[in-house]
Structure formats: structure tokens, C-alpha cells
PDB file of C-alpha atoms in Angstrom:
ATOM      1  CA  MET R   5       0.601  17.645 -18.897  1.00 76.00           C
ATOM      2  CA  LYS R   6      -1.851  18.834 -16.827  1.00 87.00           C
ATOM      3  CA  THR R   7      -0.765  21.595 -14.405  1.00 94.00           C
ATOM      4  CA  ARG R   8      -1.612  19.442 -11.145  1.00 95.00           C
ATOM      5  CA  TYR R   9       1.489  17.248 -12.143  1.00 96.00           C
ATOM      6  CA  LYS R  10       4.040  19.772 -13.200  1.00 95.00           C
ATOM      7  CA  ARG R  11       6.008  19.040 -10.262  1.00 96.00           C
ATOM      8  CA  ASN R  12       6.300  15.668 -11.370  1.00 97.00           C
ATOM      9  CA  LEU R  13       8.149  16.309 -14.118  1.00 94.00           C
ATOM     10  CA  TYR R  14      12.092  15.768 -14.491  1.00 95.00           C
ATOM     11  CA  ALA R  15      11.772  13.220 -11.648  1.00 97.00           C
ATOM     12  CA  LEU R  16       9.041  11.212 -14.269  1.00 98.00           C
ATOM     13  CA  SER R  17       8.950  11.815 -17.947  1.00 97.00           C
ATOM     14  CA  GLU R  18       5.721  12.796 -19.649  1.00 96.00           C
ATOM     15  CA  ASP R  19       5.500   9.212 -20.749  1.00 97.00           C
ATOM     16  CA  GLU R  20       5.976   8.100 -17.308  1.00 98.00           C
ATOM     17  CA  GLN R  21       3.046  10.034 -16.077  1.00 97.00           C
ATOM     18  CA  LYS R  22       0.761   8.955 -18.842  1.00 97.00           C
ATOM     19  CA  LYS R  23       1.703   5.691 -18.133  1.00 97.00           C
ATOM     20  CA  LEU R  24       0.704   5.925 -14.383  1.00 98.00           C
ATOM     21  CA  SER R  25      -2.592   7.466 -15.534  1.00 97.00           C
ATOM     22  CA  GLU R  26      -3.526   3.862 -17.372  1.00 98.00           C
ATOM     23  CA  LYS R  27      -2.517   2.005 -14.091  1.00 98.00           C
ATOM     24  CA  ARG R  28      -5.028  -0.130 -12.072  1.00 98.00           C
ATOM     25  CA  VAL R  29      -3.785  -0.617  -8.790  1.00 98.00           C
ATOM     26  CA  CYS R  30      -5.344  -2.131  -5.619  1.00 98.00           C
ATOM     27  CA  ILE R  31      -4.756  -1.115  -1.976  1.00 98.00           C
ATOM     28  CA  VAL R  32      -5.742  -3.957   0.618  1.00 98.00           C
ATOM     29  CA  GLY R  33      -6.534  -2.118   3.452  1.00 97.00           C
ATOM     30  CA  CYS R  34      -7.352   1.383   4.453  1.00 97.00           C
ATOM     31  CA  GLY R  35      -5.771   2.281   7.686  1.00 96.00           C
ATOM     32  CA  GLY R  36      -2.408   3.295   8.612  1.00 96.00           C
ATOM     33  CA  LEU R  37      -0.729   2.150   5.625  1.00 98.00           C
ATOM     34  CA  GLY R  38      -3.413   2.216   3.525  1.00 98.00           C
ATOM     35  CA  GLY R  39      -4.541   5.813   4.082  1.00 98.00           C
ATOM     36  CA  TYR R  40      -1.132   7.203   2.891  1.00 98.00           C
ATOM     37  CA  LEU R  41      -0.721   5.004   0.082  1.00 98.00           C
ATOM     38  CA  LEU R  42      -3.779   6.082  -1.227  1.00 98.00           C
ATOM     39  CA  GLU R  43      -2.657   9.807  -0.218  1.00 98.00           C
ATOM     40  CA  TYR R  44       0.519   9.262  -2.565  1.00 98.00           C
ATOM     41  CA  LEU R  45      -0.989   7.523  -5.202  1.00 98.00           C
ATOM     42  CA  LEU R  46      -3.505  10.022  -5.747  1.00 98.00           C
ATOM     43  CA  ARG R  47      -1.306  13.044  -6.010  1.00 98.00           C
ATOM     44  CA  ILE R  48       1.143  11.293  -8.396  1.00 98.00           C
ATOM     45  CA  GLY R  49      -1.859  10.406 -10.701  1.00 98.00           C
ATOM     46  CA  ILE R  50      -2.204   6.680 -10.853  1.00 98.00           C
ATOM     47  CA  GLY R  51      -5.303   6.377 -13.125  1.00 97.00           C
ATOM     48  CA  HIS R  52      -7.455   3.849 -11.178  1.00 98.00           C
ATOM     49  CA  ILE R  53      -7.295   2.650  -7.572  1.00 98.00           C
ATOM     50  CA  THR R  54      -9.204   0.002  -5.641  1.00 98.00           C
ATOM     51  CA  VAL R  55      -9.585   0.151  -2.077  1.00 98.00           C
ATOM     52  CA  ILE R  56     -10.805  -2.889   0.034  1.00 98.00           C
ATOM     53  CA  ASP R  57     -11.273  -2.950   3.760  1.00 98.00           C
ATOM     54  CA  GLY R  58     -14.508  -4.261   5.776  1.00 97.00           C
ATOM     55  CA  ASP R  59     -13.546  -2.263   8.810  1.00 96.00           C
ATOM     56  CA  CYS R  60     -14.884   1.080  10.652  1.00 97.00           C
ATOM     57  CA  PHE R  61     -12.862   3.663  12.213  1.00 97.00           C
ATOM     58  CA  GLU R  62     -12.570   3.425  15.993  1.00 96.00           C
ATOM     59  CA  GLU R  63     -11.062   5.696  18.540  1.00 96.00           C
ATOM     60  CA  SER R  64      -7.730   3.718  19.024  1.00 95.00           C
ATOM     61  CA  ASN R  65      -6.984   4.619  14.912  1.00 95.00           C
ATOM     62  CA  LEU R  66      -6.599   8.300  15.679  1.00 96.00           C
ATOM     63  CA  ASN R  67      -2.924   8.128  16.660  1.00 96.00           C
ATOM     64  CA  ARG R  68      -1.939   7.283  13.025  1.00 96.00           C
ATOM     65  CA  GLN R  69      -4.562   6.636  10.746  1.00 95.00           C
ATOM     66  CA  LEU R  70      -4.522   9.474   8.093  1.00 95.00           C
ATOM     67  CA  LEU R  71      -8.307   8.777   6.848  1.00 96.00           C
ATOM     68  CA  SER R  72      -9.636   9.176  10.540  1.00 96.00           C
ATOM     69  CA  ASP R  73     -10.743  11.902  12.427  1.00 95.00           C
ATOM     70  CA  GLU R  74     -12.973  12.680  15.151  1.00 96.00           C
ATOM     71  CA  ASN R  75     -16.128  12.894  13.116  1.00 94.00           C
ATOM     72  CA  SER R  76     -15.321   9.350  11.261  1.00 95.00           C
ATOM     73  CA  ILE R  77     -15.619   7.105  14.165  1.00 96.00           C
ATOM     74  CA  ARG R  78     -17.767   4.128  13.271  1.00 97.00           C
ATOM     75  CA  SER R  79     -17.663   5.149   9.640  1.00 97.00           C
ATOM     76  CA  SER R  80     -16.625   2.639   6.966  1.00 98.00           C
ATOM     77  CA  LYS R  81     -12.863   2.905   6.426  1.00 97.00           C
ATOM     78  CA  ALA R  82     -13.510   1.984   2.446  1.00 98.00           C
ATOM     79  CA  HIS R  83     -16.246   4.682   2.128  1.00 97.00           C
ATOM     80  CA  THR R  84     -14.501   7.306   3.768  1.00 98.00           C
ATOM     81  CA  ALA R  85     -11.181   6.554   1.564  1.00 98.00           C
ATOM     82  CA  LYS R  86     -13.397   6.839  -1.578  1.00 98.00           C
ATOM     83  CA  LYS R  87     -14.914  10.202  -0.216  1.00 97.00           C
ATOM     84  CA  HIS R  88     -11.645  11.547   0.715  1.00 97.00           C
ATOM     85  CA  ALA R  89     -10.097  10.625  -2.643  1.00 98.00           C
ATOM     86  CA  TYR R  90     -12.477  12.707  -4.688  1.00 96.00           C
ATOM     87  CA  THR R  91     -11.316  15.911  -2.624  1.00 97.00           C
ATOM     88  CA  VAL R  92      -7.848  15.203  -3.630  1.00 97.00           C
ATOM     89  CA  ASN R  93      -8.111  13.696  -7.082  1.00 97.00           C
ATOM     90  CA  SER R  94     -11.543  13.862  -8.783  1.00 96.00           C
ATOM     91  CA  GLU R  95      -9.871  12.584 -11.886  1.00 95.00           C
ATOM     92  CA  VAL R  96      -8.901   9.513 -10.422  1.00 97.00           C
ATOM     93  CA  THR R  97     -11.283   6.549 -10.700  1.00 98.00           C
ATOM     94  CA  VAL R  98     -11.694   5.155  -7.051  1.00 98.00           C
ATOM     95  CA  HIS R  99     -13.412   1.882  -6.635  1.00 98.00           C
ATOM     96  CA  ALA R 100     -14.472   1.007  -2.928  1.00 98.00           C
ATOM     97  CA  ILE R 101     -14.867  -2.616  -1.351  1.00 98.00           C
ATOM     98  CA  ASP R 102     -16.218  -2.242   2.124  1.00 98.00           C
ATOM     99  CA  SER R 103     -15.225  -5.936   2.876  1.00 97.00           C
ATOM    100  CA  PHE R 104     -12.535  -7.864   3.944  1.00 96.00           C
ATOM    101  CA  LEU R 105     -10.392 -10.287   1.855  1.00 95.00           C
ATOM    102  CA  THR R 106     -11.669 -13.696   1.817  1.00 95.00           C
ATOM    103  CA  GLU R 107     -10.837 -17.146   0.086  1.00 95.00           C
ATOM    104  CA  ASN R 108     -14.377 -16.561  -1.287  1.00 96.00           C
ATOM    105  CA  ASN R 109     -14.052 -13.024  -3.020  1.00 97.00           C
ATOM    106  CA  SER R 110     -10.190 -12.421  -3.097  1.00 96.00           C
ATOM    107  CA  GLU R 111      -9.709 -13.705  -6.924  1.00 96.00           C
ATOM    108  CA  GLU R 112     -12.634 -11.624  -8.010  1.00 97.00           C
ATOM    109  CA  LEU R 113     -11.818  -8.416  -6.328  1.00 97.00           C
ATOM    110  CA  LEU R 114      -7.833  -8.514  -7.113  1.00 98.00           C
ATOM    111  CA  LYS R 115      -7.682  -9.831 -10.782  1.00 97.00           C
ATOM    112  CA  GLY R 116      -7.508  -7.157 -13.495  1.00 97.00           C
ATOM    113  CA  HIS R 117      -5.248  -5.114 -11.401  1.00 98.00           C
ATOM    114  CA  ASP R 118      -1.585  -4.311 -12.540  1.00 98.00           C
ATOM    115  CA  LEU R 119      -0.315  -4.295  -9.050  1.00 98.00           C
ATOM    116  CA  VAL R 120      -1.497  -4.968  -5.317  1.00 98.00           C
ATOM    117  CA  LEU R 121      -0.170  -3.037  -2.270  1.00 98.00           C
ATOM    118  CA  ASP R 122      -0.251  -4.577   1.122  1.00 98.00           C
ATOM    119  CA  ALA R 123      -1.546  -2.356   3.818  1.00 97.00           C
ATOM    120  CA  VAL R 124      -2.864  -5.094   6.008  1.00 96.00           C
ATOM    121  CA  ASP R 125      -2.209  -5.895   9.729  1.00 89.00           C
ATOM    122  CA  SER R 126      -2.437  -9.670   9.932  1.00 89.00           C
ATOM    123  CA  LEU R 127      -0.436 -12.139   8.667  1.00 90.00           C
ATOM    124  CA  ALA R 128      -3.667 -14.511   7.828  1.00 90.00           C
ATOM    125  CA  ALA R 129      -4.823 -11.672   5.471  1.00 92.00           C
ATOM    126  CA  ARG R 130      -0.938 -11.098   3.977  1.00 93.00           C
ATOM    127  CA  ARG R 131      -0.695 -14.798   2.974  1.00 92.00           C
ATOM    128  CA  LEU R 132      -4.171 -14.785   1.787  1.00 93.00           C
ATOM    129  CA  MET R 133      -3.491 -11.820  -0.601  1.00 95.00           C
ATOM    130  CA  GLY R 134      -0.267 -13.388  -1.307  1.00 93.00           C
ATOM    131  CA  ARG R 135      -1.485 -16.502  -2.446  1.00 93.00           C
ATOM    132  CA  GLN R 136      -3.827 -14.852  -4.720  1.00 95.00           C
ATOM    133  CA  CYS R 137      -1.567 -12.475  -6.292  1.00 96.00           C
ATOM    134  CA  ALA R 138       0.698 -15.433  -7.202  1.00 95.00           C
ATOM    135  CA  LYS R 139      -2.102 -17.251  -8.736  1.00 95.00           C
ATOM    136  CA  LEU R 140      -3.330 -14.321 -10.869  1.00 97.00           C
ATOM    137  CA  GLY R 141       0.311 -12.939 -11.716  1.00 97.00           C
ATOM    138  CA  ILE R 142       0.128  -9.864 -10.108  1.00 98.00           C
ATOM    139  CA  PRO R 143       3.248  -8.188  -8.191  1.00 97.00           C
ATOM    140  CA  LEU R 144       2.562  -7.428  -4.695  1.00 97.00           C
ATOM    141  CA  VAL R 145       4.126  -4.414  -2.803  1.00 98.00           C
ATOM    142  CA  TYR R 146       4.877  -5.811   0.901  1.00 97.00           C
ATOM    143  CA  GLY R 147       4.954  -3.389   3.752  1.00 97.00           C
ATOM    144  CA  ALA R 148       4.723  -4.143   7.497  1.00 95.00           C
ATOM    145  CA  ILE R 149       5.174  -1.717  10.627  1.00 96.00           C
ATOM    146  CA  GLN R 150       5.757  -2.342  14.433  1.00 95.00           C
ATOM    147  CA  GLY R 151       6.337   0.266  16.778  1.00 96.00           C
ATOM    148  CA  TRP R 152       9.476   2.497  15.324  1.00 97.00           C
ATOM    149  CA  TYR R 153       9.995  -0.385  12.842  1.00 97.00           C
ATOM    150  CA  ALA R 154       9.183  -0.875   9.413  1.00 97.00           C
ATOM    151  CA  GLN R 155       9.744  -3.684   6.567  1.00 96.00           C
ATOM    152  CA  ILE R 156       9.222  -3.153   2.398  1.00 97.00           C
ATOM    153  CA  SER R 157       9.824  -5.504  -0.279  1.00 97.00           C
ATOM    154  CA  LEU R 158       8.500  -5.982  -3.780  1.00 97.00           C
ATOM    155  CA  ILE R 159       7.157  -9.586  -4.214  1.00 95.00           C
ATOM    156  CA  MET R 160       6.632 -11.155  -7.658  1.00 95.00           C
ATOM    157  CA  PRO R 161       4.556 -13.822  -8.422  1.00 92.00           C
ATOM    158  CA  GLY R 162       6.251 -17.391  -8.030  1.00 85.00           C
ATOM    159  CA  SER R 163       9.200 -15.615  -6.232  1.00 87.00           C
ATOM    160  CA  GLY R 164       8.000 -17.645  -2.806  1.00 81.00           C
ATOM    161  CA  MET R 165       9.319 -14.684  -0.688  1.00 82.00           C
ATOM    162  CA  LEU R 166       6.155 -13.831   1.171  1.00 82.00           C
ATOM    163  CA  ASP R 167       6.501 -17.596   2.464  1.00 79.00           C
ATOM    164  CA  LEU R 168       9.948 -16.733   4.325  1.00 78.00           C
ATOM    165  CA  LEU R 169       8.889 -13.421   5.205  1.00 79.00           C
ATOM    166  CA  CYS R 170       5.939 -14.667   6.927  1.00 79.00           C
ATOM    167  CA  GLY R 171       6.880 -18.185   7.344  1.00 69.00           C
ATOM    168  CA  GLN R 172       5.012 -20.262  10.227  1.00 65.00           C
ATOM    169  CA  HIS R 173       4.849 -17.063  12.502  1.00 64.00           C
ATOM    170  CA  THR R 174       1.799 -16.315  14.461  1.00 70.00           C
ATOM    171  CA  GLU R 175       0.042 -13.152  15.112  1.00 74.00           C
ATOM    172  CA  PRO R 176       2.136 -10.786  16.940  1.00 76.00           C
ATOM    173  CA  SER R 177       1.184  -9.439  20.358  1.00 77.00           C
ATOM    174  CA  ASP R 178       2.885  -6.318  19.876  1.00 81.00           C
ATOM    175  CA  LYS R 179       0.624  -4.333  17.522  1.00 84.00           C
ATOM    176  CA  SER R 180       1.998  -0.952  18.370  1.00 92.00           C
ATOM    177  CA  ALA R 181       2.046   1.835  15.778  1.00 93.00           C
ATOM    178  CA  LEU R 182       3.264   5.256  15.922  1.00 96.00           C
ATOM    179  CA  SER R 183       2.151   8.171  13.911  1.00 97.00           C
ATOM    180  CA  PHE R 184       4.975   8.660  11.861  1.00 97.00           C
ATOM    181  CA  THR R 185       5.772   4.999  11.074  1.00 98.00           C
ATOM    182  CA  PRO R 186       3.147   3.869   8.541  1.00 98.00           C
ATOM    183  CA  ALA R 187       3.735   7.327   6.605  1.00 98.00           C
ATOM    184  CA  VAL R 188       7.411   6.276   6.414  1.00 98.00           C
ATOM    185  CA  CYS R 189       6.604   2.642   5.215  1.00 98.00           C
ATOM    186  CA  ALA R 190       3.889   3.814   2.862  1.00 98.00           C
ATOM    187  CA  SER R 191       6.514   6.145   1.221  1.00 98.00           C
ATOM    188  CA  PHE R 192       8.787   3.437   0.442  1.00 98.00           C
ATOM    189  CA  GLN R 193       6.247   1.360  -0.741  1.00 98.00           C
ATOM    190  CA  ALA R 194       4.536   4.019  -3.192  1.00 98.00           C
ATOM    191  CA  ALA R 195       8.130   4.684  -4.497  1.00 98.00           C
ATOM    192  CA  GLU R 196       8.561   1.197  -5.343  1.00 98.00           C
ATOM    193  CA  ALA R 197       4.949   0.594  -6.841  1.00 98.00           C
ATOM    194  CA  VAL R 198       5.531   3.829  -9.222  1.00 98.00           C
ATOM    195  CA  LYS R 199       8.827   2.654 -10.318  1.00 98.00           C
ATOM    196  CA  TYR R 200       7.516  -0.541 -11.131  1.00 98.00           C
ATOM    197  CA  LEU R 201       4.492   0.964 -13.041  1.00 98.00           C
ATOM    198  CA  CYS R 202       6.792   3.200 -15.034  1.00 98.00           C
ATOM    199  CA  GLY R 203       8.985  -0.099 -15.936  1.00 97.00           C
ATOM    200  CA  ARG R 204      12.072   1.027 -13.951  1.00 96.00           C
ATOM    201  CA  GLU R 205      14.527  -0.926 -12.190  1.00 95.00           C
ATOM    202  CA  CYS R 206      12.933  -2.102  -8.593  1.00 94.00           C
ATOM    203  CA  VAL R 207      15.471  -2.288  -6.032  1.00 95.00           C
ATOM    204  CA  LEU R 208      13.429  -4.426  -3.697  1.00 96.00           C
ATOM    205  CA  ASP R 209      12.744  -6.827  -6.044  1.00 94.00           C
ATOM    206  CA  GLY R 210      14.277 -10.099  -4.462  1.00 90.00           C
ATOM    207  CA  GLN R 211      15.327  -7.789  -1.082  1.00 94.00           C
ATOM    208  CA  ILE R 212      13.649  -6.641   1.868  1.00 95.00           C
ATOM    209  CA  LEU R 213      14.301  -2.866   2.913  1.00 97.00           C
ATOM    210  CA  TYR R 214      14.319  -2.791   7.197  1.00 97.00           C
ATOM    211  CA  VAL R 215      14.011   0.423   8.749  1.00 98.00           C
ATOM    212  CA  ASP R 216      14.997   1.500  12.242  1.00 98.00           C
ATOM    213  CA  LEU R 217      13.428   4.617  13.064  1.00 98.00           C
ATOM    214  CA  ILE R 218      14.918   4.674  16.758  1.00 97.00           C
ATOM    215  CA  HIS R 219      18.499   4.671  15.509  1.00 98.00           C
ATOM    216  CA  MET R 220      17.927   6.068  12.239  1.00 97.00           C
ATOM    217  CA  GLU R 221      19.264   3.220  10.109  1.00 98.00           C
ATOM    218  CA  THR R 222      18.233   1.099   6.932  1.00 97.00           C
ATOM    219  CA  GLU R 223      19.404  -2.129   6.100  1.00 97.00           C
ATOM    220  CA  LEU R 224      18.658  -3.881   2.243  1.00 96.00           C
ATOM    221  CA  ILE R 225      18.686  -7.832   2.939  1.00 92.00           C
ATOM    222  CA  CYS R 226      18.622 -10.189  -0.071  1.00 90.00           C
ATOM    223  CA  ILE R 227      16.027 -12.817   0.377  1.00 80.00           C
ATOM    224  CA  GLN R 228      17.136 -16.197  -0.862  1.00 65.00           C
ATOM    225  CA  THR R 229      14.044 -18.255  -2.362  1.00 57.00           C
TER     226      THR R 229
END
């Protein structure tokens, strides 16, 4: 066991730690959720991480996006994520894709991963990602935020859960996001991802966790598919 992972022990077994080092995970989006997801997965020791985002940082990102700072404005989010990753854990292989997920590239970019993590901020991108994950047989850890609120779920291929979560909704006009909300959402996503990758029981398989940071309440809701 390497020294950098010793504080993981007992919470994780040595076998689980080794298993994580062999896994391939894809994070779609390097903004609010994606920056925190990358940080958590780097530090816990996921062996291979792909980050996908065709956007660049702008000033409005500074209130919440971990990878943004005043020097990174107009810089590629994906390339900034990769550069940051090697300052945190140079043993992790990080592949940066400076492109948005599209109908033309989604199969090629997502295939071969053990798990995909949702860090997008649009329903169209989320629906595309969900369709492709279902086609490829890859589980998806869903995460969405708005203001003080977050939703998290584990969507297994063929479950149809994402269709129920997104439905026929249009893009929301309220895209508020506070500094701490993506960190909370990403923490739950990362925890569920690690349990899945280690082969443990995943509470959010078939359920959605609703987090209300105004009232400090959580609710676990069973989704009927």
C-alpha cells in the first residue's frame, strides 16, 4: 500500500484500493461538478480518468468551479483539468478531450470505461450521455444542481431512470449554483461511484437522493421504471 493511500485503509480494504487503481472512469464536464469529481477521484486513486469538455473558463465560473481561477479565464477546461490532475496525483493517467459530447463522437469517447459520471449542465447533453451509456452498457452516476439543491442517482444500463428524471422538461431558466452546492453533489456522486467500482452495494441504484441545503434535509426517493 502506497503511503498516499494509507488513510483510505479500513474505510477501504487493500484489495479495494488495488481494484480502484485498475478502473477507467469518464467525467463528462469539467465545470462545477466536474472539478470536484476529478479532485475526489484523483485523491482516492482511480487509475485512469478521462475528462471531456469543449468549453473555456469565464469570469462567471469563479463563484463555484474548483478548477477556475483569475489566471485560467479563457483557458480550456479539459486541458486545465489535466494540468491540475498531475499536480494532485501524477500516478493517475488522465486523458483530456477538449470537445463537447456529440452524436458523432459520444460512442467513441465513452466506450471502454467502467463508469461515467454526469457533470453536465444541460438536459440535451445529459440525454445524449444517457442514451450512449445505455447503448454501451456503462452505468452512469447522475448529478444535478440548482441553487441550494442537488439530486444524485446511479443509473444502470436499460433501467430507463434517466428518461424519468429528465422527462420532456425544457432547459431551466434558473441556472443558479452556489459555491458549496456542486461540492456536496459531487461528494455523493463520488461516494456512490467508489462503492460501485469496488463491487459494494449501491444505495442509489433505482433511487434518487434529493438534497436541500436550505433546510439541511435529504430525502431518498424510489423511482419506479
